[in-house]
XYZ file of C-alpha atoms in Angstrom:
365
model
C 14.780 -16.705 108.374
C 17.511 -14.291 109.512
C 17.534 -10.881 111.182
C 17.100 -9.452 107.707
C 13.422 -9.257 106.775
C 12.420 -12.269 104.677
C 10.727 -10.955 101.526
C 8.264 -13.227 99.752
C 7.240 -12.085 96.284
C 3.711 -13.447 95.936
C 3.132 -14.503 92.348
C 0.033 -16.369 93.474
C -2.202 -16.945 90.476
C -1.055 -13.885 88.565
C 0.323 -16.230 85.910
C -3.334 -16.695 84.828
C -2.694 -20.374 84.204
C 0.358 -19.913 81.964
C 3.615 -21.675 82.856
C 5.604 -19.285 80.669
C 4.169 -16.298 82.545
C 4.860 -18.028 85.861
C 8.524 -18.464 84.889
C 8.730 -14.813 83.900
C 7.327 -13.897 87.327
C 10.101 -15.979 88.894
C 12.638 -14.026 86.834
C 11.132 -10.739 87.973
C 11.148 -11.734 91.635
C 14.755 -12.896 91.404
C 15.896 -9.722 89.663
C 14.165 -7.598 92.316
C 16.111 -9.362 95.077
C 13.243 -11.148 96.838
C 14.177 -14.095 99.044
C 11.380 -16.312 97.757
C 8.669 -16.390 95.133
C 5.394 -18.000 96.120
C 2.627 -19.598 94.078
C -0.623 -21.358 94.972
C -1.117 -25.097 94.560
C -4.732 -26.221 94.334
C -7.277 -28.264 92.478
C -10.546 -26.519 91.710
C -12.361 -29.785 92.351
C -10.836 -30.069 95.842
C -11.228 -26.440 96.790
C -14.700 -25.180 95.901
C -18.140 -26.534 95.179
C -19.265 -25.900 91.635
C -21.940 -23.543 92.941
C -19.626 -21.450 95.173
C -20.037 -17.757 94.369
C -17.188 -15.408 93.534
C -15.981 -12.889 96.104
C -16.625 -9.291 95.113
C -12.952 -8.656 94.368
C -12.880 -11.692 92.042
C -15.633 -10.423 89.744
C -14.680 -8.847 86.438
C -17.949 -6.893 86.482
C -21.369 -6.906 88.114
C -22.562 -9.225 85.347
C -19.772 -11.795 85.881
C -21.723 -15.049 86.245
C -18.765 -17.365 86.820
C -18.419 -19.399 89.996
C -15.324 -19.787 92.137
C -14.896 -23.221 90.583
C -14.892 -21.675 87.094
C -12.296 -19.096 88.116
C -10.050 -21.577 89.888
C -10.127 -23.982 86.970
C -8.695 -21.230 84.737
C -5.841 -20.599 87.182
C -4.658 -24.145 87.943
C -1.150 -25.339 87.200
C -0.402 -29.045 86.934
C 2.088 -30.903 89.097
C 4.384 -31.189 86.109
C 4.256 -27.429 85.623
C 5.088 -26.913 89.293
C 8.081 -29.214 88.919
C 9.269 -27.017 86.065
C 8.697 -23.910 88.185
C 10.706 -25.339 91.072
C 13.575 -26.142 88.709
C 13.408 -22.635 87.261
C 13.568 -21.102 90.745
C 16.658 -23.203 91.472
C 18.296 -21.948 88.301
C 17.592 -18.345 89.306
C 18.768 -18.755 92.901
C 15.455 -17.882 94.536
C 13.508 -20.031 96.984
C 10.375 -21.695 95.657
C 7.276 -21.560 97.858
C 3.673 -22.408 97.244
C 0.565 -22.328 99.393
C -1.245 -25.665 99.424
C -5.024 -25.573 99.553
C -5.621 -29.291 100.058
C -3.919 -32.285 101.620
C -2.835 -33.764 98.302
C -1.238 -30.493 97.278
C 0.596 -30.197 100.588
C 1.966 -33.709 100.287
C 3.142 -32.995 96.738
C 4.872 -29.770 97.748
C 6.624 -31.373 100.713
C 7.594 -34.779 99.356
C 8.293 -33.961 95.714
C 9.205 -30.283 95.560
C 10.885 -29.972 98.949
C 9.407 -26.651 100.021
C 11.337 -25.166 102.989
C 8.237 -24.046 104.868
C 4.459 -24.451 104.824
C 2.182 -21.475 104.258
C -1.422 -21.662 105.457
C -3.686 -19.176 103.684
C -6.061 -16.982 105.667
C -9.049 -18.784 104.202
C -7.742 -22.066 105.588
C -7.088 -20.923 109.150
C -10.138 -23.005 110.136
C -9.298 -25.965 107.824
C -8.299 -28.258 110.705
C -7.121 -31.288 108.663
C -4.722 -29.072 106.707
C -3.443 -27.426 109.912
C -2.722 -30.827 111.445
C -1.035 -32.031 108.256
C 1.111 -28.883 108.228
C 2.241 -29.642 111.769
C 3.060 -33.232 110.797
C 5.468 -32.107 108.068
C 7.994 -30.938 110.641
C 8.574 -27.817 108.537
C 8.284 -24.252 109.801
C 4.777 -22.916 109.310
C 3.483 -19.488 108.329
C -0.101 -19.001 109.472
C -1.918 -16.146 107.758
C -4.725 -14.660 109.841
C -6.902 -12.501 107.593
C -10.547 -12.451 108.764
C -9.565 -14.076 112.089
C -9.846 -12.996 115.695
C -7.530 -13.995 118.537
C -9.668 -16.944 119.610
C -9.568 -18.429 116.109
C -5.809 -17.945 115.910
C -5.433 -19.698 119.251
C -7.502 -22.641 118.038
C -5.581 -22.913 114.766
C -2.276 -23.005 116.648
C -3.576 -25.901 118.731
C -4.316 -27.980 115.641
C -0.823 -27.293 114.292
C 0.583 -28.307 117.686
C -1.419 -31.535 117.460
C 0.174 -32.259 114.091
C 3.617 -31.678 115.574
C 2.750 -34.067 118.409
C 1.567 -36.672 115.884
C 4.820 -36.332 113.943
C 6.738 -37.232 117.097
C 4.478 -40.070 118.148
C 3.010 -38.262 121.155
C -0.461 -38.608 119.634
C -1.549 -41.445 117.394
C -2.567 -40.286 113.933
C -5.715 -42.352 114.222
C -6.738 -40.662 117.476
C -9.686 -38.288 117.361
C -8.576 -34.740 118.075
C -11.054 -33.957 120.801
C -10.738 -30.862 122.980
C -8.885 -32.888 125.621
C -6.409 -34.281 123.098
C -5.800 -30.813 121.636
C -5.173 -29.467 125.123
C -2.684 -32.258 125.768
C -0.832 -31.409 122.554
C -0.883 -27.740 123.425
C 0.675 -28.306 126.840
C 3.455 -30.333 125.215
C 3.978 -28.067 122.199
C 7.542 -27.111 123.148
C 8.756 -30.662 123.810
C 9.493 -31.334 120.154
C 10.095 -27.893 118.636
C 10.408 -24.317 119.830
C 6.797 -23.766 118.877
C 6.874 -19.957 119.028
C 9.760 -20.006 116.566
C 8.281 -22.855 114.543
C 5.051 -21.017 113.650
C 5.207 -17.453 112.384
C 1.858 -15.668 112.524
C 1.131 -13.305 109.641
C -1.248 -10.418 110.167
C -3.392 -9.818 107.095
C -6.480 -7.990 105.837
C -8.357 -10.151 103.342
C -9.430 -7.533 100.854
C -7.875 -6.778 97.447
C -6.771 -4.029 97.585
C -7.105 -3.278 101.289
C -7.709 0.364 102.230
C -5.398 2.079 104.721
C -8.089 2.317 107.386
C -8.577 -1.462 107.306
C -4.943 -2.515 107.801
C -4.707 -2.312 111.632
C -0.954 -2.859 111.555
C -0.637 -2.547 115.314
C -2.615 -5.781 115.585
C 0.723 -7.492 114.851
C 1.966 -6.327 118.227
C -1.194 -7.644 119.864
C -0.641 -11.017 118.178
C 3.001 -11.091 119.262
C 2.245 -10.204 122.875
C -0.748 -12.561 123.093
C 0.917 -15.662 121.677
C 4.635 -14.969 122.041
C 5.232 -15.947 118.397
C 7.194 -14.206 115.695
C 4.981 -12.158 113.430
C 4.923 -11.192 109.780
C 2.667 -9.353 107.388
C 0.777 -10.365 104.269
C 0.291 -7.045 102.506
C -2.755 -6.504 100.315
C -2.596 -2.710 100.387
C -1.414 -0.481 97.560
C 2.269 0.427 97.455
C 5.036 -0.525 99.862
C 4.449 1.752 102.856
C 2.390 -0.747 104.871
C 5.076 -3.425 104.612
C 7.792 -0.967 105.624
C 5.733 0.064 108.648
C 5.040 -3.591 109.444
C 8.758 -4.346 109.646
C 9.139 -1.337 111.915
C 6.436 -2.843 114.135
C 8.186 -6.194 114.378
C 7.423 -8.208 111.238
C 10.279 -10.590 110.479
C 8.814 -11.561 107.091
C 6.470 -9.959 104.581
C 4.745 -11.038 101.416
C 3.316 -8.952 98.599
C 1.566 -9.780 95.318
C 3.267 -8.684 92.109
C 2.413 -8.843 88.432
C 3.434 -7.577 85.017
C 0.154 -5.745 84.470
C -1.982 -4.438 87.329
C -4.856 -3.991 84.868
C -4.852 -7.618 83.711
C -7.881 -9.825 84.261
C -7.587 -11.935 87.385
C -8.447 -11.705 91.081
C -5.155 -10.349 92.437
C -3.656 -8.099 89.751
C -5.282 -4.889 90.998
C -3.727 -5.267 94.457
C -0.292 -6.189 93.095
C 2.933 -4.314 92.464
C 4.092 -3.767 88.900
C 7.717 -4.632 88.004
C 9.127 -1.229 88.969
C 7.061 -1.296 92.132
C 8.429 -4.699 93.116
C 12.022 -3.558 92.689
C 11.338 -0.450 94.789
C 9.472 -2.529 97.378
C 12.355 -4.910 97.982
C 14.875 -2.069 97.987
C 12.851 -0.167 100.602
C 12.535 -3.227 102.828
C 16.257 -3.926 102.655
C 16.877 -0.468 104.153
C 14.542 -0.935 107.127
C 16.721 -3.107 109.445
C 19.616 -0.673 109.109
C 17.265 2.213 109.842
C 15.862 0.486 112.931
C 19.390 -0.182 114.126
C 20.044 -0.476 117.843
C 17.605 0.209 120.681
C 20.471 1.885 122.538
C 20.348 5.691 122.561
C 23.886 6.959 122.331
C 26.096 9.389 120.483
C 26.772 7.659 117.192
C 30.396 7.611 116.019
C 29.331 9.619 112.963
C 27.928 12.300 115.310
C 30.920 12.598 117.605
C 32.761 15.100 115.465
C 29.737 17.401 115.395
C 29.345 17.713 119.143
C 31.970 20.391 119.571
C 30.722 22.236 116.485
C 27.026 22.558 117.337
C 26.994 22.457 121.156
C 27.877 25.379 123.407
C 30.407 26.385 126.066
C 30.222 28.908 128.877
C 32.032 32.062 127.733
C 32.885 35.291 129.563
C 30.962 38.216 128.058
C 33.193 40.780 129.817
C 36.313 40.886 131.947
C 35.923 39.109 135.283
C 38.355 39.718 138.146
C 39.657 36.821 140.232
C 37.578 36.529 143.408
C 34.574 38.318 141.873
C 31.103 36.789 142.097
C 30.101 35.701 138.583
C 26.736 37.134 137.511
C 24.365 36.302 134.671
C 25.690 39.357 132.842
C 29.211 37.890 132.991
C 28.574 34.688 131.021
C 26.759 33.440 127.941
C 26.483 30.159 126.037
C 28.238 30.097 122.661
C 29.557 27.578 120.181
C 31.890 25.657 120.034
C 31.615 23.188 122.915
C 35.315 23.168 123.737
C 34.957 24.577 127.250
C 32.743 23.921 130.209
C 29.321 22.613 129.213
C 26.412 25.015 129.378
C 24.588 22.436 131.521
C 26.711 24.060 134.275
C 25.327 27.570 133.733
C 23.671 27.844 137.158
C 26.641 26.275 138.939
C 28.849 29.051 137.545
C 26.423 31.931 138.008
C 26.681 32.982 141.666
C 30.036 31.290 142.221
C 33.357 33.034 142.874
C 35.849 33.217 140.015
C 39.011 31.303 140.887
C 40.973 33.339 138.370
C 40.555 36.370 136.145
C 38.898 36.123 132.728
C 39.075 38.330 129.687
C 36.040 38.887 127.514
C 35.694 35.860 125.171
C 37.556 33.432 127.468
C 36.061 29.989 128.026
C 34.911 29.572 131.627
C 36.766 26.690 133.257
C 36.037 27.246 136.968
């Protein structure tokens, strides 16, 4: 990731189980200028019990009797289809990412598809075996924190640190990760990687769509100050404003769902951007770093020529004899600023004129 905000176009499961649609989503993300397009790699059998109920946002209606397992089964893509997606991303010049929801999926994404980073979904922030496995990959990790508090984030980071320690042989993979072992890994977390740079913590509100009053964007600053890590934002709100504000508050990466039809059936379409919205979203985010600019307050080069035009000088309002005491009635502040600055008004008023002035002369005493 560079100083430019890293934009992840979240296709997720908005392909509705169709490889052709997934490829078209890749094309859309690439044309919009996103840095990466992200999918979700899971097996319904490994993710949810057959009796697990749908979340409210996943229901098509109050009478929707499907289970999470039913829904997930409809949205699965096979490993072969993911291989085709990865190849299509390569052909379009956009990074391929996918969130793994089980250990098998993570191994597939890392060893076969060569993902550049690991994304942990908010729902898996407490899935300790996956957190440890993510740390073992050696890849940068994005940890999404929807539904979490600071204590849970802290604990999740410790499991990732344990995985990093295992990858470097500091902890045996067969060793039980007791509280003492986790603490040992935590104390050594910077021996093998710059851990604060290695794990980017994404603020998130797990609701689709998320209302403005539930976004708490300033929580990113709390996360950053508490843990010292880089922060990002997983945006489930409507429109692009929240992501733009998030970058202004310090997010170095953002992700946002997108789709071809926000009215399509599926759990994430309603909280997604349509094609025009995605293009506008990326374009807006590309402008933010330039707008934030430097923290230094100075006269910009583009402003310099305007200083003389819009600032003021001290000007004689009537004739003043040399040696006379200059009064308030003798001077005024007028544009342009080509004479003595009007900051000096009270230094001039009450002083003795060193020379004579005609009405309209710039005061240069």
